[in-house]
Amino acid sequence: AAPAGANPAGVDTSTWKCESCPFYGEYEAEAEAGAIYIDEDSARFGRYNGLDEKGAYADLSARGGQRRESGTFFEYELIDLGLDTREARLTAGREGVLEAALHYDEIPYNAWDTTATPYARTAKDTLSLPSNWVRAGATSGMSALGSTIRPVTIGTDRSALGLGLSWLARSNVEVYADARREEIEGTRRSPVVFLGQIAELPEPVDASHDQFEVGAVYRFARGYARLSWYLSKYDNSLNGFLFENAYIPAAPDTVFGRKAQAPDNDANLLAIDGNFLLPWWNGVLSYRLADGRYEQDATLLPISTSAALTGGATLPRTSLDGRVDTAHYRANLSLKPHSRLRLRGNYRYDERDDRTDPFAVRYVETDSFPGGTATAQRYGYERTRFEGLAEGRVLDWLFVAVGGSDEEVERTNQETSETTETSTWGRARLKPHPTVEFAATYGEARIESGEYVTRPDQPPENPLLRKYNLTNRDRDFVEARLNWTPGKVSFTAEAVVSEDTYGKSLIGLQTSDDKRYAGTASWAFHERGSVYVTGGYQQIESLQAGSEGIPPTQDWRTRHEDEFTTAGAGIRFDKVLGKVDLTLDYTYARSKGQIATEAVVRGGAFPQLDTELNSVRIGAGYDVNDRLRVNLAYVFEDYDSSDWQLDGVEPTTVRNLLSLGADAYNYRVNGLGLSFTYRFGAAKAPAAEAEEE
Amino acid sequence: PAPAEPAKEAPAKAESPPTPEPPAYSRRGADTCLNCHGDDPVTMAIFRTRHAQPKNPNTPFGHGQLQCEACHGPGGAHTGRVPRGQTRPPVVYFGRNTVTPIEKQNEMCLACHNPKAGEWYASAHRDHDVGCADCHQSHVARDPVLQKATQGDVCGTCHQVQKQNMLLPFAHPLRDQQMGCTGCHSPHGSTTQASLRKDTVNDTCYTCHADKRGPFLWEHQPVSEDCGLCHQPHGSVHPGMLKQRSPFLCQQCHQSQGHPAVPGLPSALPGGAPSATALAAGCANCHSQVHGSNHPSGRQLMR
C-alpha cells in the first residue's frame, strides 16, 4: 500500500494502470574512448584539469545502469579515467528502501612548473642541501647553487573515496550515513627562515582527512526533524619537517631548522534541525541546534633544533591539549498573514569558546637566538544576530520589501571586546510583464565598536591603528538585477556595489569600494540553435594608511585598484544536417592590479599586475548511427601575466631570499581531442532525445 | 547519496488559500495524460528519472500514487471535453513564464521534498521568488544542476557576477568543473551567512581545508574567526584568493614600530634594492604560518 498521505486527496487510483508508461527496465550504457593531445607544458593551464604536460592523454569515460522490475537498481559513471581528474561513481539499491553509493575522485593542483631548488628530500621529514653546498651570508655567495639547482614542480594531488548509505526504515523515517576519506600528497611552495635569511623550498605534503556523518530524518504530519552527528579527523603524516640552513648559521648547531606542519586534529558536531508547518498564517518555523568541538592533541615539536639555544628548557606539556567548543543555534519564522504580505524573522547565535588551558613556553626565534617566554593567547567569540524582513505586494506588479539586522560580536583577548553591526535595507521588485523582472536593493550597514585598546604585545601596534574587523565601518550598498525573457531572447544583468568607510581608522584600512557588473544576452535563433554574448566588469578600490614615524602619525598611504573585465560569446547548433552538433565558445578575461604608495620618499606606483586570458573552445559531435557518435574537440588558450612579486626574481636576486624562481604564468596551449561514444543496450534513450530537444 | 524521497504524511504545505472544492482528477491517471502527450519526448523522459519508479511507493509513479497529477495537480478539467471556442483549463505547469504562479509550483515540489529544502522558507531564493523549476529539470535523467560539471552554468544564469568570477586568475576550480557551487552553498536555503552549507564560514572551509582548523598553539585571531576577513572565496586577482597581497594586506592590521610599519615601495623590486618584504610572499616569507603554528617557538608565526 502507498504510504499514508502519498495520495492526500484520497483519490481512488485502483484503475490507474499506467499501461502506456515505458518504465525503464533494460540495461543501458554508453562508453567513450579517445585521445586528447596537448601541445605545451603548462602548470597553469593544467592547474585543475590534469592537462599540465605536453603529450597525449587517454580520454575514457563510461556510464550505465539498470532498474529492474524487482525494484533493484544500479548506476555507474566513470569520468575522465585517463586524466588526473578521474572520477568514478557507483550507486545501487532497492527502490524506496535502500541506496548505497561509492564515489572516488581526484583533483590535481598543479601550482608551479617553472621552479627550481637545490633542496632534496633526503628523509620523510627532511629537506637537505647537496653535500658540496657552499654557505654564505647572502645568496650571491652561494657559489654551488648553479651546479646543484634542479627543476622541481610544485603541486598536490587530492584523491577522495566516499561511501554513502541511505535506508528508509519506515515510510517516515530515513537513516543515512556518509563517509569520505580524502588524501592529499605533493609539495607546496614554502618559505623558511633563519633570522631574516629566507629560503623557499618544496615543502612535503602528505595528509588525510576522514569525514563521517550519520543521521536520521523523521517526517511527521507538519514537518520533519533530523538528528545528525558529524566527525572529522585530519591526520598529517608529518608533524613538522627539518630543513637545512642555506646560509652561514648564526649559531654553531643550527645547520638545520624545523618548521611545524598543521597538527592532527578532530572535530565533531551533534545537531538537530527541522521545520514545523504552523497551522496559521501559512507559517513555517525552521530551526537548527548544533554543538561541536575541535580538539588537537598532536605531540609538540622540540623548542628548537639547537640544544644550546634551548638552554635546557623543557616544554611544560607534550601537547597543546587544545579544545574549542562551538555552538550554533538558529531559528527562522516565516509568515504570510495576507496574500499580499510576507514576514520573516531570523535569529542566529554562534560561539567559539577556546577552552584550551594557556601555558607559558620558552621559545627560540627561528632556531637562531633565545627569545624568552610567552603565553599564547586564546581567542573566542560570541556572535548574535537578529534579522527581519517584510515584503508586500503593493500593486500586482510591484513588490516592496524592507529589512534589517542587528549583529553583535563579543570577542576575547582582542582590541575591542564588542562590535555591533546594524543594517537596514529596502527593495523594490517590479514585474510589469510576465517576461520582465527587475529588483533593486539599497541599504546601509554600520558597525560600531566598543572601546579600542591596543594590546600590550611586543612590540605594540601603532595606537592609531584600527584593525578593520574590529572598528567602526559605514557601508552603503546597492544591488540590482534584471531578467528579461521576451520569447526567444533573454537578457540577464546584475550589479552589486558597496562602499565602505572606516571612520575611526587613522592607520589601517581607510576606505574600500567594490563595484561589480555582469550580464548575458542570448537568442534562440532556431529551434536547435542559439547564440549568447556575456561580459562583466569589476573594480575594487581601497585606501590604507600607515606610519613608520615616531610619534606615530599617518605618514604614508597606499592606493589599490583591482579591475577585472570579462567578455564571451558562443553559438550552439544541434543536428546540423540531422547529424552534427556544433558548439563554439570564446572567452576573454583581463585583470589588472594597480598599487601606489604615496606621501613617502621613494614612493610611487608599482608595475601593473596583469593577467589576460583568451580562450576558444570548439566542439563537434557526429551521429554515425543510433549507437555510435564521433566527438571532436579543440581548445586554444593564450594566457599572459605579469606580477612584480615574481618577475625578475631569480633564486639569488634578493640578498636574503633563496627563491624557487617561480615565474608569472604565461602559456599558449592548443589541445585536440577525438573520441568515440558507443551506446549499449536500448537504442537512443528518450531522455537523451529530450535533452537534445 | 541522494536518498529516496518518502512521501509526506500530510497535505501539501499550502502557501495559497485552500481550494474550497475537492479537485477532480483524471479518469485513468498517466494513461489519460499520455493519450495526448505520449509523443512528446520531454514528457516521456520522465520515465528515465527517479520520479517515475513504479517500485518506489514514494515516487509519483509508485503504487497508489497520483502519477503525472502528483506534480501537475488534478487534471480532471484539463483532460475533459472542452467546449468549442474555450481554452483547455491548465494544470500546474513549471517554469518561469507559465501561467502557474511560482508559489504554486514550489508548493507542489515541497509537498514531498520538504526535508530536502528544510530552510527554504528562510532562503534568499524564496525571497526573490525563485521557482524549483528555475534550477531543476525534473524530466531529465541527469538534472544539470545536480551535475558538478554543469551546475555552475545553471547557477550562473542568475548569479552573473559569480559566474564571471570563475575566470579570475586565482579562484576555486569551478571553471574546470571540479567543484560546484553547492560545495559551499545551500541553495535550498539557510540563515547562515551567504546560505552556506555549514554553520559558519570557517566550518564550510574546513570541509576541504581541515589543516587550517587547529586549534593551534599560536593562533592568528582573524583566521579562527572568519576566513573571509582575508580571502575572497569567489576569486581574486591576488594569489591565494587574498583580498590584497602581502605586505599591504598584513599592514592593514599590523603597524608595530620597526619593519611592519615600513611601506611597500616599488624601489624594493629587482632593479632597485630587491627586498624580501615586498617580493615573493612578502611578509609571509618569514611569517609563513599565517594560519597558526603548533611549534613551541611559533610565536611570530615563523615556525
JSON list of C-alpha atoms in Angstrom, two decimals, chain A residues 240-423:
[
{"chain": "A", "resi": 240, "resn": "GLY", "atom": "CA", "xyz": [56.89, 19.12, 11.10]},
{"chain": "A", "resi": 241, "resn": "PHE", "atom": "CA", "xyz": [59.90, 18.97, 8.84]},
{"chain": "A", "resi": 242, "resn": "LEU", "atom": "CA", "xyz": [63.61, 19.69, 9.04]},
{"chain": "A", "resi": 243, "resn": "PHE", "atom": "CA", "xyz": [65.35, 21.91, 6.53]},
{"chain": "A", "resi": 244, "resn": "GLU", "atom": "CA", "xyz": [68.98, 22.66, 6.09]},
{"chain": "A", "resi": 245, "resn": "ASN", "atom": "CA", "xyz": [70.23, 26.19, 6.51]},
{"chain": "A", "resi": 246, "resn": "ALA", "atom": "CA", "xyz": [71.45, 27.54, 3.19]},
{"chain": "A", "resi": 247, "resn": "TYR", "atom": "CA", "xyz": [73.14, 30.45, 4.92]},
{"chain": "A", "resi": 248, "resn": "ILE", "atom": "CA", "xyz": [76.02, 30.63, 7.40]},
{"chain": "A", "resi": 249, "resn": "PRO", "atom": "CA", "xyz": [74.31, 29.67, 10.65]},
{"chain": "A", "resi": 250, "resn": "ALA", "atom": "CA", "xyz": [74.04, 32.24, 13.40]},
{"chain": "A", "resi": 251, "resn": "ALA", "atom": "CA", "xyz": [74.67, 29.54, 15.98]},
{"chain": "A", "resi": 252, "resn": "PRO", "atom": "CA", "xyz": [77.02, 26.60, 15.56]},
{"chain": "A", "resi": 253, "resn": "ASP", "atom": "CA", "xyz": [74.43, 23.86, 15.93]},
{"chain": "A", "resi": 254, "resn": "THR", "atom": "CA", "xyz": [71.71, 25.37, 13.75]},
{"chain": "A", "resi": 255, "resn": "VAL", "atom": "CA", "xyz": [72.60, 23.76, 10.48]},
{"chain": "A", "resi": 256, "resn": "PHE", "atom": "CA", "xyz": [69.02, 22.51, 10.44]},
{"chain": "A", "resi": 257, "resn": "GLY", "atom": "CA", "xyz": [65.83, 24.29, 11.37]},
{"chain": "A", "resi": 258, "resn": "ARG", "atom": "CA", "xyz": [62.41, 22.83, 11.91]},
{"chain": "A", "resi": 259, "resn": "LYS", "atom": "CA", "xyz": [59.01, 24.11, 10.90]},
{"chain": "A", "resi": 260, "resn": "ALA", "atom": "CA", "xyz": [55.72, 22.79, 12.15]},
{"chain": "A", "resi": 261, "resn": "GLN", "atom": "CA", "xyz": [53.02, 21.49, 9.87]},
{"chain": "A", "resi": 262, "resn": "ALA", "atom": "CA", "xyz": [49.32, 21.52, 10.53]},
{"chain": "A", "resi": 263, "resn": "PRO", "atom": "CA", "xyz": [48.67, 19.29, 13.51]},
{"chain": "A", "resi": 264, "resn": "ASP", "atom": "CA", "xyz": [46.39, 16.27, 13.57]},
{"chain": "A", "resi": 265, "resn": "ASN", "atom": "CA", "xyz": [43.01, 17.46, 14.76]},
{"chain": "A", "resi": 266, "resn": "ASP", "atom": "CA", "xyz": [39.46, 16.27, 15.21]},
{"chain": "A", "resi": 267, "resn": "ALA", "atom": "CA", "xyz": [36.08, 17.92, 15.08]},
{"chain": "A", "resi": 268, "resn": "ASN", "atom": "CA", "xyz": [32.67, 16.61, 15.88]},
{"chain": "A", "resi": 269, "resn": "LEU", "atom": "CA", "xyz": [29.23, 18.08, 15.77]},
{"chain": "A", "resi": 270, "resn": "LEU", "atom": "CA", "xyz": [25.90, 16.94, 17.12]},
{"chain": "A", "resi": 271, "resn": "ALA", "atom": "CA", "xyz": [22.94, 18.68, 15.55]},
{"chain": "A", "resi": 272, "resn": "ILE", "atom": "CA", "xyz": [19.20, 18.64, 15.38]},
{"chain": "A", "resi": 273, "resn": "ASP", "atom": "CA", "xyz": [17.35, 20.58, 12.76]},
{"chain": "A", "resi": 274, "resn": "GLY", "atom": "CA", "xyz": [13.99, 20.63, 11.09]},
{"chain": "A", "resi": 275, "resn": "ASN", "atom": "CA", "xyz": [10.95, 22.65, 10.43]},
{"chain": "A", "resi": 276, "resn": "PHE", "atom": "CA", "xyz": [7.38, 22.86, 11.60]},
{"chain": "A", "resi": 277, "resn": "LEU", "atom": "CA", "xyz": [4.50, 23.99, 9.43]},
{"chain": "A", "resi": 278, "resn": "LEU", "atom": "CA", "xyz": [2.35, 26.17, 11.63]},
{"chain": "A", "resi": 279, "resn": "PRO", "atom": "CA", "xyz": [-1.43, 25.98, 11.42]},
{"chain": "A", "resi": 280, "resn": "TRP", "atom": "CA", "xyz": [-1.91, 29.71, 10.92]},
{"chain": "A", "resi": 281, "resn": "TRP", "atom": "CA", "xyz": [-0.70, 32.41, 8.55]},
{"chain": "A", "resi": 282, "resn": "ASN", "atom": "CA", "xyz": [0.99, 29.80, 6.39]},
{"chain": "A", "resi": 283, "resn": "GLY", "atom": "CA", "xyz": [3.72, 29.91, 8.97]},
{"chain": "A", "resi": 284, "resn": "VAL", "atom": "CA", "xyz": [6.86, 27.84, 8.94]},
{"chain": "A", "resi": 285, "resn": "LEU", "atom": "CA", "xyz": [9.32, 27.59, 11.80]},
{"chain": "A", "resi": 286, "resn": "SER", "atom": "CA", "xyz": [12.75, 26.30, 10.85]},
{"chain": "A", "resi": 287, "resn": "TYR", "atom": "CA", "xyz": [15.48, 25.64, 13.38]},
{"chain": "A", "resi": 288, "resn": "ARG", "atom": "CA", "xyz": [18.91, 24.16, 13.91]},
{"chain": "A", "resi": 289, "resn": "LEU", "atom": "CA", "xyz": [20.74, 23.47, 17.15]},
{"chain": "A", "resi": 290, "resn": "ALA", "atom": "CA", "xyz": [24.33, 22.31, 16.83]},
{"chain": "A", "resi": 291, "resn": "ASP", "atom": "CA", "xyz": [27.03, 21.80, 19.43]},
{"chain": "A", "resi": 292, "resn": "GLY", "atom": "CA", "xyz": [30.51, 20.87, 18.38]},
{"chain": "A", "resi": 293, "resn": "ARG", "atom": "CA", "xyz": [34.09, 20.58, 19.46]},
{"chain": "A", "resi": 294, "resn": "TYR", "atom": "CA", "xyz": [37.51, 20.91, 17.87]},
{"chain": "A", "resi": 295, "resn": "GLU", "atom": "CA", "xyz": [40.33, 19.02, 19.56]},
{"chain": "A", "resi": 296, "resn": "GLN", "atom": "CA", "xyz": [44.02, 18.97, 18.87]},
{"chain": "A", "resi": 297, "resn": "ASP", "atom": "CA", "xyz": [46.49, 16.86, 20.79]},
{"chain": "A", "resi": 298, "resn": "ALA", "atom": "CA", "xyz": [49.42, 16.41, 18.43]},
{"chain": "A", "resi": 299, "resn": "THR", "atom": "CA", "xyz": [52.81, 15.97, 20.03]},
{"chain": "A", "resi": 300, "resn": "LEU", "atom": "CA", "xyz": [54.64, 19.27, 20.21]},
{"chain": "A", "resi": 301, "resn": "LEU", "atom": "CA", "xyz": [57.92, 19.61, 18.39]},
{"chain": "A", "resi": 302, "resn": "PRO", "atom": "CA", "xyz": [61.10, 20.43, 20.32]},
{"chain": "A", "resi": 303, "resn": "ILE", "atom": "CA", "xyz": [61.58, 24.09, 21.16]},
{"chain": "A", "resi": 304, "resn": "SER", "atom": "CA", "xyz": [64.46, 24.30, 18.75]},
{"chain": "A", "resi": 305, "resn": "THR", "atom": "CA", "xyz": [66.85, 22.20, 16.72]},
{"chain": "A", "resi": 306, "resn": "SER", "atom": "CA", "xyz": [69.61, 23.83, 18.75]},
{"chain": "A", "resi": 307, "resn": "ALA", "atom": "CA", "xyz": [70.25, 22.30, 22.14]},
{"chain": "A", "resi": 308, "resn": "ALA", "atom": "CA", "xyz": [72.48, 25.23, 23.02]},
{"chain": "A", "resi": 309, "resn": "LEU", "atom": "CA", "xyz": [69.79, 27.81, 22.26]},
{"chain": "A", "resi": 310, "resn": "THR", "atom": "CA", "xyz": [67.14, 25.83, 24.10]},
{"chain": "A", "resi": 311, "resn": "GLY", "atom": "CA", "xyz": [69.31, 26.10, 27.17]},
{"chain": "A", "resi": 312, "resn": "GLY", "atom": "CA", "xyz": [67.93, 23.06, 28.85]},
{"chain": "A", "resi": 313, "resn": "ALA", "atom": "CA", "xyz": [64.40, 24.39, 28.80]},
{"chain": "A", "resi": 314, "resn": "THR", "atom": "CA", "xyz": [61.68, 21.82, 28.54]},
{"chain": "A", "resi": 315, "resn": "LEU", "atom": "CA", "xyz": [58.10, 22.06, 27.44]},
{"chain": "A", "resi": 316, "resn": "PRO", "atom": "CA", "xyz": [55.55, 22.08, 30.25]},
{"chain": "A", "resi": 317, "resn": "ARG", "atom": "CA", "xyz": [53.44, 19.70, 28.19]},
{"chain": "A", "resi": 318, "resn": "THR", "atom": "CA", "xyz": [53.96, 17.22, 25.43]},
{"chain": "A", "resi": 319, "resn": "SER", "atom": "CA", "xyz": [50.98, 18.55, 23.52]},
{"chain": "A", "resi": 320, "resn": "LEU", "atom": "CA", "xyz": [48.67, 21.53, 23.42]},
{"chain": "A", "resi": 321, "resn": "ASP", "atom": "CA", "xyz": [45.69, 19.50, 24.52]},
{"chain": "A", "resi": 322, "resn": "GLY", "atom": "CA", "xyz": [43.66, 22.08, 22.64]},
{"chain": "A", "resi": 323, "resn": "ARG", "atom": "CA", "xyz": [39.93, 22.21, 22.80]},
{"chain": "A", "resi": 324, "resn": "VAL", "atom": "CA", "xyz": [37.43, 24.61, 21.27]},
{"chain": "A", "resi": 325, "resn": "ASP", "atom": "CA", "xyz": [33.73, 24.25, 21.91]},
{"chain": "A", "resi": 326, "resn": "THR", "atom": "CA", "xyz": [31.41, 25.57, 19.25]},
{"chain": "A", "resi": 327, "resn": "ALA", "atom": "CA", "xyz": [27.72, 26.30, 19.39]},
{"chain": "A", "resi": 328, "resn": "HIS", "atom": "CA", "xyz": [25.40, 27.27, 16.60]},
{"chain": "A", "resi": 329, "resn": "TYR", "atom": "CA", "xyz": [21.71, 27.90, 17.18]},
{"chain": "A", "resi": 330, "resn": "ARG", "atom": "CA", "xyz": [19.38, 29.43, 14.67]},
{"chain": "A", "resi": 331, "resn": "ALA", "atom": "CA", "xyz": [15.68, 29.76, 14.12]},
{"chain": "A", "resi": 332, "resn": "ASN", "atom": "CA", "xyz": [13.58, 31.26, 11.42]},
{"chain": "A", "resi": 333, "resn": "LEU", "atom": "CA", "xyz": [9.93, 32.14, 11.38]},
{"chain": "A", "resi": 334, "resn": "SER", "atom": "CA", "xyz": [8.22, 32.73, 8.06]},
{"chain": "A", "resi": 335, "resn": "LEU", "atom": "CA", "xyz": [4.65, 34.02, 7.96]},
{"chain": "A", "resi": 336, "resn": "LYS", "atom": "CA", "xyz": [2.20, 35.04, 5.31]},
{"chain": "A", "resi": 337, "resn": "PRO", "atom": "CA", "xyz": [-0.64, 36.71, 7.20]},
{"chain": "A", "resi": 338, "resn": "HIS", "atom": "CA", "xyz": [-2.15, 38.06, 4.00]},
{"chain": "A", "resi": 339, "resn": "SER", "atom": "CA", "xyz": [-1.92, 37.04, 0.38]},
{"chain": "A", "resi": 340, "resn": "ARG", "atom": "CA", "xyz": [-0.02, 40.28, -0.27]},
{"chain": "A", "resi": 341, "resn": "LEU", "atom": "CA", "xyz": [2.21, 40.33, 2.79]},
{"chain": "A", "resi": 342, "resn": "ARG", "atom": "CA", "xyz": [5.09, 38.12, 3.81]},
{"chain": "A", "resi": 343, "resn": "LEU", "atom": "CA", "xyz": [7.09, 38.37, 7.02]},
{"chain": "A", "resi": 344, "resn": "ARG", "atom": "CA", "xyz": [10.25, 36.65, 8.09]},
{"chain": "A", "resi": 345, "resn": "GLY", "atom": "CA", "xyz": [12.41, 36.77, 11.19]},
{"chain": "A", "resi": 346, "resn": "ASN", "atom": "CA", "xyz": [15.73, 35.08, 11.86]},
{"chain": "A", "resi": 347, "resn": "TYR", "atom": "CA", "xyz": [17.80, 34.52, 14.93]},
{"chain": "A", "resi": 348, "resn": "ARG", "atom": "CA", "xyz": [21.32, 33.15, 14.85]},
{"chain": "A", "resi": 349, "resn": "TYR", "atom": "CA", "xyz": [23.88, 32.54, 17.55]},
{"chain": "A", "resi": 350, "resn": "ASP", "atom": "CA", "xyz": [27.44, 31.35, 17.04]},
{"chain": "A", "resi": 351, "resn": "GLU", "atom": "CA", "xyz": [30.01, 30.72, 19.68]},
{"chain": "A", "resi": 352, "resn": "ARG", "atom": "CA", "xyz": [33.65, 29.73, 19.51]},
{"chain": "A", "resi": 353, "resn": "ASP", "atom": "CA", "xyz": [34.82, 29.05, 23.03]},
{"chain": "A", "resi": 354, "resn": "ASP", "atom": "CA", "xyz": [38.51, 28.20, 23.24]},
{"chain": "A", "resi": 355, "resn": "ARG", "atom": "CA", "xyz": [38.79, 26.05, 26.35]},
{"chain": "A", "resi": 356, "resn": "THR", "atom": "CA", "xyz": [42.48, 25.35, 25.92]},
{"chain": "A", "resi": 357, "resn": "ASP", "atom": "CA", "xyz": [44.49, 25.99, 29.06]},
{"chain": "A", "resi": 358, "resn": "PRO", "atom": "CA", "xyz": [47.11, 28.62, 28.24]},
{"chain": "A", "resi": 359, "resn": "PHE", "atom": "CA", "xyz": [50.63, 27.84, 29.32]},
{"chain": "A", "resi": 360, "resn": "ALA", "atom": "CA", "xyz": [53.95, 29.62, 29.16]},
{"chain": "A", "resi": 361, "resn": "VAL", "atom": "CA", "xyz": [56.52, 28.44, 26.66]},
{"chain": "A", "resi": 362, "resn": "ARG", "atom": "CA", "xyz": [60.17, 29.33, 26.47]},
{"chain": "A", "resi": 363, "resn": "TYR", "atom": "CA", "xyz": [60.84, 29.90, 22.82]},
{"chain": "A", "resi": 364, "resn": "VAL", "atom": "CA", "xyz": [63.73, 30.28, 20.42]},
{"chain": "A", "resi": 365, "resn": "GLU", "atom": "CA", "xyz": [63.38, 32.69, 17.47]},
{"chain": "A", "resi": 366, "resn": "THR", "atom": "CA", "xyz": [63.82, 30.94, 14.12]},
{"chain": "A", "resi": 367, "resn": "ASP", "atom": "CA", "xyz": [66.27, 28.44, 15.62]},
{"chain": "A", "resi": 368, "resn": "SER", "atom": "CA", "xyz": [68.67, 31.36, 15.78]},
{"chain": "A", "resi": 369, "resn": "PHE", "atom": "CA", "xyz": [68.56, 33.05, 19.19]},
{"chain": "A", "resi": 370, "resn": "PRO", "atom": "CA", "xyz": [66.75, 32.66, 22.53]},
{"chain": "A", "resi": 371, "resn": "GLY", "atom": "CA", "xyz": [63.52, 34.58, 22.53]},
{"chain": "A", "resi": 372, "resn": "GLY", "atom": "CA", "xyz": [62.19, 34.45, 26.05]},
{"chain": "A", "resi": 373, "resn": "THR", "atom": "CA", "xyz": [58.99, 33.11, 27.50]},
{"chain": "A", "resi": 374, "resn": "ALA", "atom": "CA", "xyz": [55.48, 33.74, 26.25]},
{"chain": "A", "resi": 375, "resn": "THR", "atom": "CA", "xyz": [51.95, 32.52, 26.74]},
{"chain": "A", "resi": 376, "resn": "ALA", "atom": "CA", "xyz": [49.76, 32.03, 23.73]},
{"chain": "A", "resi": 377, "resn": "GLN", "atom": "CA", "xyz": [46.51, 33.99, 23.60]},
{"chain": "A", "resi": 378, "resn": "ARG", "atom": "CA", "xyz": [43.31, 32.05, 23.17]},
{"chain": "A", "resi": 379, "resn": "TYR", "atom": "CA", "xyz": [40.66, 33.67, 21.03]},
{"chain": "A", "resi": 380, "resn": "GLY", "atom": "CA", "xyz": [36.94, 33.23, 21.11]},
{"chain": "A", "resi": 381, "resn": "TYR", "atom": "CA", "xyz": [33.79, 35.00, 20.11]},
{"chain": "A", "resi": 382, "resn": "GLU", "atom": "CA", "xyz": [30.04, 35.01, 20.53]},
{"chain": "A", "resi": 383, "resn": "ARG", "atom": "CA", "xyz": [28.01, 36.30, 17.61]},
{"chain": "A", "resi": 384, "resn": "THR", "atom": "CA", "xyz": [24.31, 37.04, 17.98]},
{"chain": "A", "resi": 385, "resn": "ARG", "atom": "CA", "xyz": [22.26, 38.15, 15.03]},
{"chain": "A", "resi": 386, "resn": "PHE", "atom": "CA", "xyz": [18.64, 39.16, 14.60]},
{"chain": "A", "resi": 387, "resn": "GLU", "atom": "CA", "xyz": [17.22, 39.74, 11.18]},
{"chain": "A", "resi": 388, "resn": "GLY", "atom": "CA", "xyz": [13.81, 40.69, 9.85]},
{"chain": "A", "resi": 389, "resn": "LEU", "atom": "CA", "xyz": [12.08, 41.18, 6.54]},
{"chain": "A", "resi": 390, "resn": "ALA", "atom": "CA", "xyz": [8.66, 42.31, 5.43]},
{"chain": "A", "resi": 391, "resn": "GLU", "atom": "CA", "xyz": [7.55, 42.23, 1.82]},
{"chain": "A", "resi": 392, "resn": "GLY", "atom": "CA", "xyz": [4.26, 43.49, 0.49]},
{"chain": "A", "resi": 393, "resn": "ARG", "atom": "CA", "xyz": [2.72, 43.21, -2.91]},
{"chain": "A", "resi": 394, "resn": "VAL", "atom": "CA", "xyz": [1.74, 46.84, -3.21]},
{"chain": "A", "resi": 395, "resn": "LEU", "atom": "CA", "xyz": [0.49, 46.51, -6.75]},
{"chain": "A", "resi": 396, "resn": "ASP", "atom": "CA", "xyz": [0.05, 43.44, -8.86]},
{"chain": "A", "resi": 397, "resn": "TRP", "atom": "CA", "xyz": [3.38, 44.20, -10.49]},
{"chain": "A", "resi": 398, "resn": "LEU", "atom": "CA", "xyz": [5.20, 45.82, -7.58]},
{"chain": "A", "resi": 399, "resn": "PHE", "atom": "CA", "xyz": [6.68, 44.16, -4.51]},
{"chain": "A", "resi": 400, "resn": "VAL", "atom": "CA", "xyz": [8.24, 46.33, -1.85]},
{"chain": "A", "resi": 401, "resn": "ALA", "atom": "CA", "xyz": [10.36, 44.91, 0.94]},
{"chain": "A", "resi": 402, "resn": "VAL", "atom": "CA", "xyz": [12.16, 46.38, 3.91]},
{"chain": "A", "resi": 403, "resn": "GLY", "atom": "CA", "xyz": [14.53, 44.56, 6.19]},
{"chain": "A", "resi": 404, "resn": "GLY", "atom": "CA", "xyz": [17.22, 44.94, 8.73]},
{"chain": "A", "resi": 405, "resn": "SER", "atom": "CA", "xyz": [19.57, 43.14, 11.01]},
{"chain": "A", "resi": 406, "resn": "ASP", "atom": "CA", "xyz": [21.44, 43.60, 14.22]},
{"chain": "A", "resi": 407, "resn": "GLU", "atom": "CA", "xyz": [24.59, 41.61, 14.84]},
{"chain": "A", "resi": 408, "resn": "GLU", "atom": "CA", "xyz": [26.62, 41.79, 18.00]},
{"chain": "A", "resi": 409, "resn": "VAL", "atom": "CA", "xyz": [30.02, 40.13, 18.27]},
{"chain": "A", "resi": 410, "resn": "GLU", "atom": "CA", "xyz": [31.79, 39.74, 21.58]},
{"chain": "A", "resi": 411, "resn": "ARG", "atom": "CA", "xyz": [35.42, 38.70, 21.41]},
{"chain": "A", "resi": 412, "resn": "THR", "atom": "CA", "xyz": [38.01, 37.68, 23.94]},
{"chain": "A", "resi": 413, "resn": "ASN", "atom": "CA", "xyz": [41.63, 38.89, 24.11]},
{"chain": "A", "resi": 414, "resn": "GLN", "atom": "CA", "xyz": [41.28, 41.39, 21.31]},
{"chain": "A", "resi": 415, "resn": "GLU", "atom": "CA", "xyz": [41.46, 45.13, 20.88]},
{"chain": "A", "resi": 416, "resn": "THR", "atom": "CA", "xyz": [37.71, 45.57, 21.10]},
{"chain": "A", "resi": 417, "resn": "SER", "atom": "CA", "xyz": [35.57, 43.32, 23.17]},
{"chain": "A", "resi": 418, "resn": "GLU", "atom": "CA", "xyz": [32.42, 44.10, 21.23]},
{"chain": "A", "resi": 419, "resn": "THR", "atom": "CA", "xyz": [31.25, 45.30, 17.84]},
{"chain": "A", "resi": 420, "resn": "THR", "atom": "CA", "xyz": [27.67, 45.83, 16.75]},
{"chain": "A", "resi": 421, "resn": "GLU", "atom": "CA", "xyz": [26.55, 45.93, 13.16]},
{"chain": "A", "resi": 422, "resn": "THR", "atom": "CA", "xyz": [23.17, 47.38, 12.32]},
{"chain": "A", "resi": 423, "resn": "SER", "atom": "CA", "xyz": [21.89, 47.22, 8.80]}
]
